[in-house]
GROMACS .gro file of C-alpha atoms in nm:
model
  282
    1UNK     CA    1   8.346  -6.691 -10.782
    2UNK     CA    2   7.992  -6.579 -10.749
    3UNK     CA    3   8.014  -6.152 -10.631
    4UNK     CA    4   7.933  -6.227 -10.222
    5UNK     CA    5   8.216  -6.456 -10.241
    6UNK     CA    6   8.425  -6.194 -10.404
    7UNK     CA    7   8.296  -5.883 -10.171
    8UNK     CA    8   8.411  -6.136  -9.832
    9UNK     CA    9   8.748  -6.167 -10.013
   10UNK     CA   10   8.807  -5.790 -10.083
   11UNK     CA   11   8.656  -5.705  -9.716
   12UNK     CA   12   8.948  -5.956  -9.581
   13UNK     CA   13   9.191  -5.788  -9.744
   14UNK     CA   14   9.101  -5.455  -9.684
   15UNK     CA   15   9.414  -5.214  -9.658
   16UNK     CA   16   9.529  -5.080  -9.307
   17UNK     CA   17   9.653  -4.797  -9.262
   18UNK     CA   18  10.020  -4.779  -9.076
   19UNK     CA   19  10.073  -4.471  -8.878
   20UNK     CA   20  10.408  -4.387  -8.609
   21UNK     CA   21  10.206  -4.467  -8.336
   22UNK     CA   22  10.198  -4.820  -8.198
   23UNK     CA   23   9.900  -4.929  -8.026
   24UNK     CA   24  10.018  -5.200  -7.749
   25UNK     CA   25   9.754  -5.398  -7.612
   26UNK     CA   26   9.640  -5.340  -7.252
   27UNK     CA   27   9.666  -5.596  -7.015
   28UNK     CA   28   9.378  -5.522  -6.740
   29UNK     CA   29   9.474  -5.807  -6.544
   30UNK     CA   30   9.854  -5.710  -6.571
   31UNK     CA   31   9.795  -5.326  -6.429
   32UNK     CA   32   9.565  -5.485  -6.163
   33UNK     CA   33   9.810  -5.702  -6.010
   34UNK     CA   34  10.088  -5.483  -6.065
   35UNK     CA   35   9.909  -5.171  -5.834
   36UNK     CA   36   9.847  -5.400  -5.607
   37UNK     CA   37  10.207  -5.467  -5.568
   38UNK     CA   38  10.280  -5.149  -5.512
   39UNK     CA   39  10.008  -5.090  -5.217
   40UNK     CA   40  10.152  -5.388  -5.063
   41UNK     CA   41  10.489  -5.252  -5.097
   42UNK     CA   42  10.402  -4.942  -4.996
   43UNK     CA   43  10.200  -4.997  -4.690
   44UNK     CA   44  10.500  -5.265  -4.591
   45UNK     CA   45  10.767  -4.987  -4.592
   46UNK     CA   46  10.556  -4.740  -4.390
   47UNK     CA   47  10.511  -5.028  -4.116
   48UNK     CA   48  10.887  -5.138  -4.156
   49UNK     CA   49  10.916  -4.686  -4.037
   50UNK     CA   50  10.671  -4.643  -3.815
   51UNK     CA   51  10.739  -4.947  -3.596
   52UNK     CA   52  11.072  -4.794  -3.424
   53UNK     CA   53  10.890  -4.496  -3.406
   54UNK     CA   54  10.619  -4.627  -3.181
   55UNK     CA   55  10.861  -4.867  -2.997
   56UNK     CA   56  11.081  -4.501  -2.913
   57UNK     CA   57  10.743  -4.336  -2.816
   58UNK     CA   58  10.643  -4.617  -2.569
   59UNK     CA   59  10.965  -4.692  -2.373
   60UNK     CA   60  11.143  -4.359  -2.374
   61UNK     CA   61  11.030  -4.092  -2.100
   62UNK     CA   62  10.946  -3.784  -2.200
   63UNK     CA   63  11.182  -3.476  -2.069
   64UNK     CA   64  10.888  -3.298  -1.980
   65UNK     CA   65  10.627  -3.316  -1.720
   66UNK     CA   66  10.304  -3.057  -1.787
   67UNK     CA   67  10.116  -2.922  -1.565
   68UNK     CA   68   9.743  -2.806  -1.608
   69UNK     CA   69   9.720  -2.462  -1.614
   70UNK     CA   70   9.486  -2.251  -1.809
   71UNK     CA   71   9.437  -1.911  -1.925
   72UNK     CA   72   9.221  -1.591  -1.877
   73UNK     CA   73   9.040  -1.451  -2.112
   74UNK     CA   74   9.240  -1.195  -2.308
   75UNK     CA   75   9.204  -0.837  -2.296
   76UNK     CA   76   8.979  -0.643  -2.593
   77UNK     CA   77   9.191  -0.505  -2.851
   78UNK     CA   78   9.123  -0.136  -2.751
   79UNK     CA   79   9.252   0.178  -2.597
   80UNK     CA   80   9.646   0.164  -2.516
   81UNK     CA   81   9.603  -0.228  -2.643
   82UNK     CA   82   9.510  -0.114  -2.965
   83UNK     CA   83   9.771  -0.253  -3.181
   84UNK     CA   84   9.957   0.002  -3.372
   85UNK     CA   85  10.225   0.006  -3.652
   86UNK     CA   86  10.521   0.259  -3.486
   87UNK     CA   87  10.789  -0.025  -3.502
   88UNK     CA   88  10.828  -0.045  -3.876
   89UNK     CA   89  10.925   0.296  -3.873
   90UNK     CA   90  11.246   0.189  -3.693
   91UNK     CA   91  11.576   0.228  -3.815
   92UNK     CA   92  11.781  -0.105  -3.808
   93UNK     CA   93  12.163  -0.060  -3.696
   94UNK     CA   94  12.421  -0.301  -3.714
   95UNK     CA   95  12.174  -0.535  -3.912
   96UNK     CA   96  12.343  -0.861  -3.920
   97UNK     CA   97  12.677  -0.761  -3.680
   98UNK     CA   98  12.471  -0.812  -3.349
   99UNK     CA   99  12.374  -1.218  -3.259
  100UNK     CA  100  12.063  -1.176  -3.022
  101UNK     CA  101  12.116  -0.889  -2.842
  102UNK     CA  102  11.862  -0.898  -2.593
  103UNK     CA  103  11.829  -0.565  -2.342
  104UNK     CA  104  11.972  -0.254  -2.388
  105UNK     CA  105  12.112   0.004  -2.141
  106UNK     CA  106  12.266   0.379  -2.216
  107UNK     CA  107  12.489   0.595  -2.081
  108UNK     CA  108  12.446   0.932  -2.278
  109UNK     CA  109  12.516   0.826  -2.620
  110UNK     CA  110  12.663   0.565  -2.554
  111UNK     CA  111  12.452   0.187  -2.606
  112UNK     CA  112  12.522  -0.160  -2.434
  113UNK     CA  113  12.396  -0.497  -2.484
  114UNK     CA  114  12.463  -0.872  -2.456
  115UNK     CA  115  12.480  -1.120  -2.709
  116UNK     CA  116  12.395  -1.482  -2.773
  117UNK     CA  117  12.802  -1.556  -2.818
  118UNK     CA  118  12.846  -1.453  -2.430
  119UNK     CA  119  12.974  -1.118  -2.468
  120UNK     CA  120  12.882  -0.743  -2.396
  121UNK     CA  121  12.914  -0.480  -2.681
  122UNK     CA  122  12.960  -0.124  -2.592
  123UNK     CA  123  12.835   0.067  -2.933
  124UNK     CA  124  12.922   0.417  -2.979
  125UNK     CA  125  12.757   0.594  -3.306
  126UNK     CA  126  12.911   0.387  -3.576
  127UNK     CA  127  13.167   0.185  -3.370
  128UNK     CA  128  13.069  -0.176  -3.163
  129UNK     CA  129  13.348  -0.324  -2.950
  130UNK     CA  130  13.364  -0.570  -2.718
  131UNK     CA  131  13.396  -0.436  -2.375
  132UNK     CA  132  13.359  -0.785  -2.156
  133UNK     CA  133  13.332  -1.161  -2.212
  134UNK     CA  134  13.151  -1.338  -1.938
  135UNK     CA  135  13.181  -1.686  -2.006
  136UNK     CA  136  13.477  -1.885  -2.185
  137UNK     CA  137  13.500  -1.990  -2.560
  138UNK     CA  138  13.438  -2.162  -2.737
  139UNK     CA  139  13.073  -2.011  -2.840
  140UNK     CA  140  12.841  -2.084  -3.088
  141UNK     CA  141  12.625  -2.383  -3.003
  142UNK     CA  142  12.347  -2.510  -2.811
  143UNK     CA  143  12.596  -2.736  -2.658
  144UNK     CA  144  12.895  -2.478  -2.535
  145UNK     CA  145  12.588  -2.195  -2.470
  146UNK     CA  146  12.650  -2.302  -2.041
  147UNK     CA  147  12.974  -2.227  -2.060
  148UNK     CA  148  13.017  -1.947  -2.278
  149UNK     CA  149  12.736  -1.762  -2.093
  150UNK     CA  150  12.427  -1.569  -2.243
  151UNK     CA  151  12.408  -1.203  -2.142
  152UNK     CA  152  12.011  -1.128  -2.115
  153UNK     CA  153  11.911  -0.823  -1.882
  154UNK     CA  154  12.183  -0.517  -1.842
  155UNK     CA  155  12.074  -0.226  -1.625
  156UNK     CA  156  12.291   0.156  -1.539
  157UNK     CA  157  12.344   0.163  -1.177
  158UNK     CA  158  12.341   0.478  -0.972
  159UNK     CA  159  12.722   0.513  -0.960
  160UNK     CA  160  12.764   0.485  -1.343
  161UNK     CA  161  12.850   0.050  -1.368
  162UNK     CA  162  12.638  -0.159  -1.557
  163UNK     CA  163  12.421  -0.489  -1.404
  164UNK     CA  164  12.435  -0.729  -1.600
  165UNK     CA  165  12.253  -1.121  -1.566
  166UNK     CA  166  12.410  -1.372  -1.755
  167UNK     CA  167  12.150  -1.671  -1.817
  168UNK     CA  168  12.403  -1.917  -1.674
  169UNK     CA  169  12.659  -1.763  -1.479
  170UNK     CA  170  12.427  -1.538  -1.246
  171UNK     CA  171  12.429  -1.183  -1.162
  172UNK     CA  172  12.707  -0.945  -1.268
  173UNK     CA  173  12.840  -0.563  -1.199
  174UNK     CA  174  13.050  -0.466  -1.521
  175UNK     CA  175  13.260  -0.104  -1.520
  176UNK     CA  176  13.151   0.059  -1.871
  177UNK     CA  177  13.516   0.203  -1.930
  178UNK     CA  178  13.729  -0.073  -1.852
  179UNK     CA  179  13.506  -0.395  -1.899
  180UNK     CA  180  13.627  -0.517  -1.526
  181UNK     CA  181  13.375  -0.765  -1.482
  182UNK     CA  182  13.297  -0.875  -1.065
  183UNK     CA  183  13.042  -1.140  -1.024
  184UNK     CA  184  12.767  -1.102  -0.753
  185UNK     CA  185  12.544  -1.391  -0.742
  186UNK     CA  186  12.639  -1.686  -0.907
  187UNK     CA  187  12.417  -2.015  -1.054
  188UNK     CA  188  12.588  -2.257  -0.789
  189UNK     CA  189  12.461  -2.042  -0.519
  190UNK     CA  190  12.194  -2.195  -0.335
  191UNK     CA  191  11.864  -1.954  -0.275
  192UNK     CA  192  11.580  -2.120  -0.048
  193UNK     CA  193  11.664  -2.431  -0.107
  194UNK     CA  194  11.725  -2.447  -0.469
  195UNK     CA  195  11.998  -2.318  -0.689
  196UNK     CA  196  11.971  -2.097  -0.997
  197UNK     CA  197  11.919  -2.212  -1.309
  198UNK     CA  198  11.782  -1.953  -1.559
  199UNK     CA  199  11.889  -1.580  -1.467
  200UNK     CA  200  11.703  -1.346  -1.687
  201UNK     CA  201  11.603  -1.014  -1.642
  202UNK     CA  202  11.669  -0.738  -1.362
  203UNK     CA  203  11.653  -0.389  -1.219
  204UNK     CA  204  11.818  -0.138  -1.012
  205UNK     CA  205  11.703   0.084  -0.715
  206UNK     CA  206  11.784   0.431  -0.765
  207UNK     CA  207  12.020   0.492  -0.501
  208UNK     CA  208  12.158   0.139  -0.625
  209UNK     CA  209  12.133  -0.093  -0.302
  210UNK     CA  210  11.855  -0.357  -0.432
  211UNK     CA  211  11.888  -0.532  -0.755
  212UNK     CA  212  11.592  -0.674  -0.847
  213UNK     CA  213  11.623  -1.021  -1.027
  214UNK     CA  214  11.415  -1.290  -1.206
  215UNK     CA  215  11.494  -1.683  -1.207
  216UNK     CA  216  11.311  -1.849  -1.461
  217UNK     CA  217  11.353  -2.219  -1.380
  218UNK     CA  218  11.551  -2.375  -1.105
  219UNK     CA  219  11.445  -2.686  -1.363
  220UNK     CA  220  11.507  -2.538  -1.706
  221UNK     CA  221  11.790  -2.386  -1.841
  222UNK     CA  222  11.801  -2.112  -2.105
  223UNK     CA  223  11.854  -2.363  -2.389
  224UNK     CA  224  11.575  -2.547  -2.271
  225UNK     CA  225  11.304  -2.252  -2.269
  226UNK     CA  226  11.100  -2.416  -2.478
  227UNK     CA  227  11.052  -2.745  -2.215
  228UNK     CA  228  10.981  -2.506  -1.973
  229UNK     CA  229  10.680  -2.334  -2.177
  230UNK     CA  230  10.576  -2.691  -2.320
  231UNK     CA  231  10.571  -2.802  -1.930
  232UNK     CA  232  10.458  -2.492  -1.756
  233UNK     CA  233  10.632  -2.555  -1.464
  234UNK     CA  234  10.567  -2.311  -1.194
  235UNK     CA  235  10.936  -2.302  -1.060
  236UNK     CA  236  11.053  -1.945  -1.143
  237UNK     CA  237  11.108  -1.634  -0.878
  238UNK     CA  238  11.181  -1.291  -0.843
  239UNK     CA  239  11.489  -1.248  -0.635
  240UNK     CA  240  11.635  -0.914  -0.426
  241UNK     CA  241  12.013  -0.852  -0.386
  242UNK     CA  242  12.105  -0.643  -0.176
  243UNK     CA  243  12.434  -0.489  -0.265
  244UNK     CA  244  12.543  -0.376   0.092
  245UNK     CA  245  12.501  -0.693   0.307
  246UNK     CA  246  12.543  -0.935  -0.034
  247UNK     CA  247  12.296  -1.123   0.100
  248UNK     CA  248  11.993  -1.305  -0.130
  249UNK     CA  249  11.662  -1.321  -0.039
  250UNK     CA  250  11.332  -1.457  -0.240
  251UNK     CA  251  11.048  -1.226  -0.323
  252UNK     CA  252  10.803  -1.400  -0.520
  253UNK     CA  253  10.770  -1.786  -0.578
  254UNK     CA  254  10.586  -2.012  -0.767
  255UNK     CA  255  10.588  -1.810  -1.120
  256UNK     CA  256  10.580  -1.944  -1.435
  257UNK     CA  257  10.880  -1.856  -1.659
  258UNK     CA  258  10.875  -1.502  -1.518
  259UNK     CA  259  11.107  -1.282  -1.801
  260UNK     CA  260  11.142  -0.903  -1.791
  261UNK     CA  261  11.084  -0.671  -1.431
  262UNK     CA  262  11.061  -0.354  -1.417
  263UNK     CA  263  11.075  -0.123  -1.080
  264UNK     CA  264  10.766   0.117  -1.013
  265UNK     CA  265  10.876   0.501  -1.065
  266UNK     CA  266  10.790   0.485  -0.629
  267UNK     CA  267  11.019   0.209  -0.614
  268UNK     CA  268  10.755   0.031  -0.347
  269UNK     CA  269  10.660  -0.254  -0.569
  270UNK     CA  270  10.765  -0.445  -0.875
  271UNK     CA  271  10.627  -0.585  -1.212
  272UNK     CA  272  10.756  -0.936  -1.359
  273UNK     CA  273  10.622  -1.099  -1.667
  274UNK     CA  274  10.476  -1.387  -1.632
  275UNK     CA  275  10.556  -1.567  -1.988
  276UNK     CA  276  10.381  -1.900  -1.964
  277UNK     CA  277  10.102  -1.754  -1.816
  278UNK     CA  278  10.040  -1.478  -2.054
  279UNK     CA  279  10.029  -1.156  -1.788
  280UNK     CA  280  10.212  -0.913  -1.596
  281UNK     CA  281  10.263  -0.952  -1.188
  282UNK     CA  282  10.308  -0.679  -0.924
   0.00000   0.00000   0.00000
């Protein structure tokens, strides 16, 4: 063997070194196919979900039916709409005890408010009780809110009773001391040619003949509030009772979701909230 036969025989044989790690060979090809698999696969199941979807969207009406409507410019930031921090200096009470109470009336010391499980509280310094139930159990759910009844505005009267409208069950005169509840108005009453549906806020006269009351929808109920924004529907009024004659009359039409009133100090006008609309009405 002449020495370049003998170097090629020694470079043929050359030692490898064997280490833990294994070195598989790579299949280009192999990966290729297999991501496209997986895209097929993928974009296959998405189609297989969306499909329903868009067959729901076509043939099922909608539950709403929106209106055009549009906005004012909003106010400047300034003066008394300068915002301001005072709230977090509040003290909470009965954190956790009270389900959505939503207006609050006093009688000295003494604090009242409804609740989102249909009842009104009566809470005096560290003691809450239940003084009235307007509705009927069972409570707890969107689906038993109609009949267990959702207590929104409450109002002192003149002679010392408490107003009190109830979302779905109308308007309501409550004694403070003995929780007799007598209904007023109620939701299957029929007011200018459409019945209640969403009773919301009110006030009181000072020598306590008018009660002052807003309907939000004839359309919409309570549990519904957010159709009612989504649709805009200009279906809400401001009602007057008149506790002497009992007799209903309509004061202002045509609002949209009107939510809180409040009486002017002269008593000659009032102001309503419009919500949808993003202003206050006299």
């Amino acid at each position: 063997m002449n020495e370049p036969e003998g170097l090629r025989f020694r470079r043929l044989n050359r030692p490898q070194i064997i280490t833990d790690e294994t070195h598989e060979p790579q299949y280009k090809n192999t990966s290729t196919y297999s991501g496209k698999v997986f895209r097929v696969t993928l974009l296959s199941l998405v189609a297989f979900l969306l499909f329903p979807l868009l067959v729901l969207i076509f043939l099922i009406d909608s539950p709403i039916q929106p209106e055009a409507f549009s906005l004012n410019e909003p106010p400047l930031m300034t003066g008394c709409y300068e915002p301001n921090l005072i709230l977090r200096q509040a003290e909470r009470l009965f954190e956790e005890q009270l389900i959505g109470p939503e207006s609050l009336a006093n009688i000295g010391d003494v604090l009242y408010t409804g609740t989102a499980d249909g009842k009104i509280v009566k809470i005096e310094g560290k003691n809450m009780n239940v003084l009235a139930t307007l509705g009927k159990p069972p409570c707890g759910s969107r689906e038993q809110e109609h009949t267990c009844g959702r207590p929104l505005g409450i109002r002192v009267g003149p002679n010392g009773t408490l107003f009190v409208t109830d979302a779905y069950l109308g308007l309501f005169e409550v004694n403070p001391v003995t929780g007799e509840v007598q209904s007023l108005v109620s939701t299957g009453k029929m007011i200018g040619g459409r019945r209640l549906g969403f009773v919301n806020d009110l006030d009181v006269t000072q020598d306590g003949k008018k009660v002052y009351f807003t309907d939000s929808s004839s359309r919409w109920q309570r549990r519904d509030f957010m159709h009612l924004i989504m649709e805009a529907t200009a279906d809400g009024r401001v009602l007057e009772y008149d506790t002497e004659s009992k007799e209903v009359s309509v004061m202002m039409e045509n609002l949209r979701f009107p939510n809180g009133i409040q009486l002017f100090p002269d008593e000659e006008s009032v102001l309503v909230a419009e919500t949808t609309m993003a202003r206050i009405r006299r």
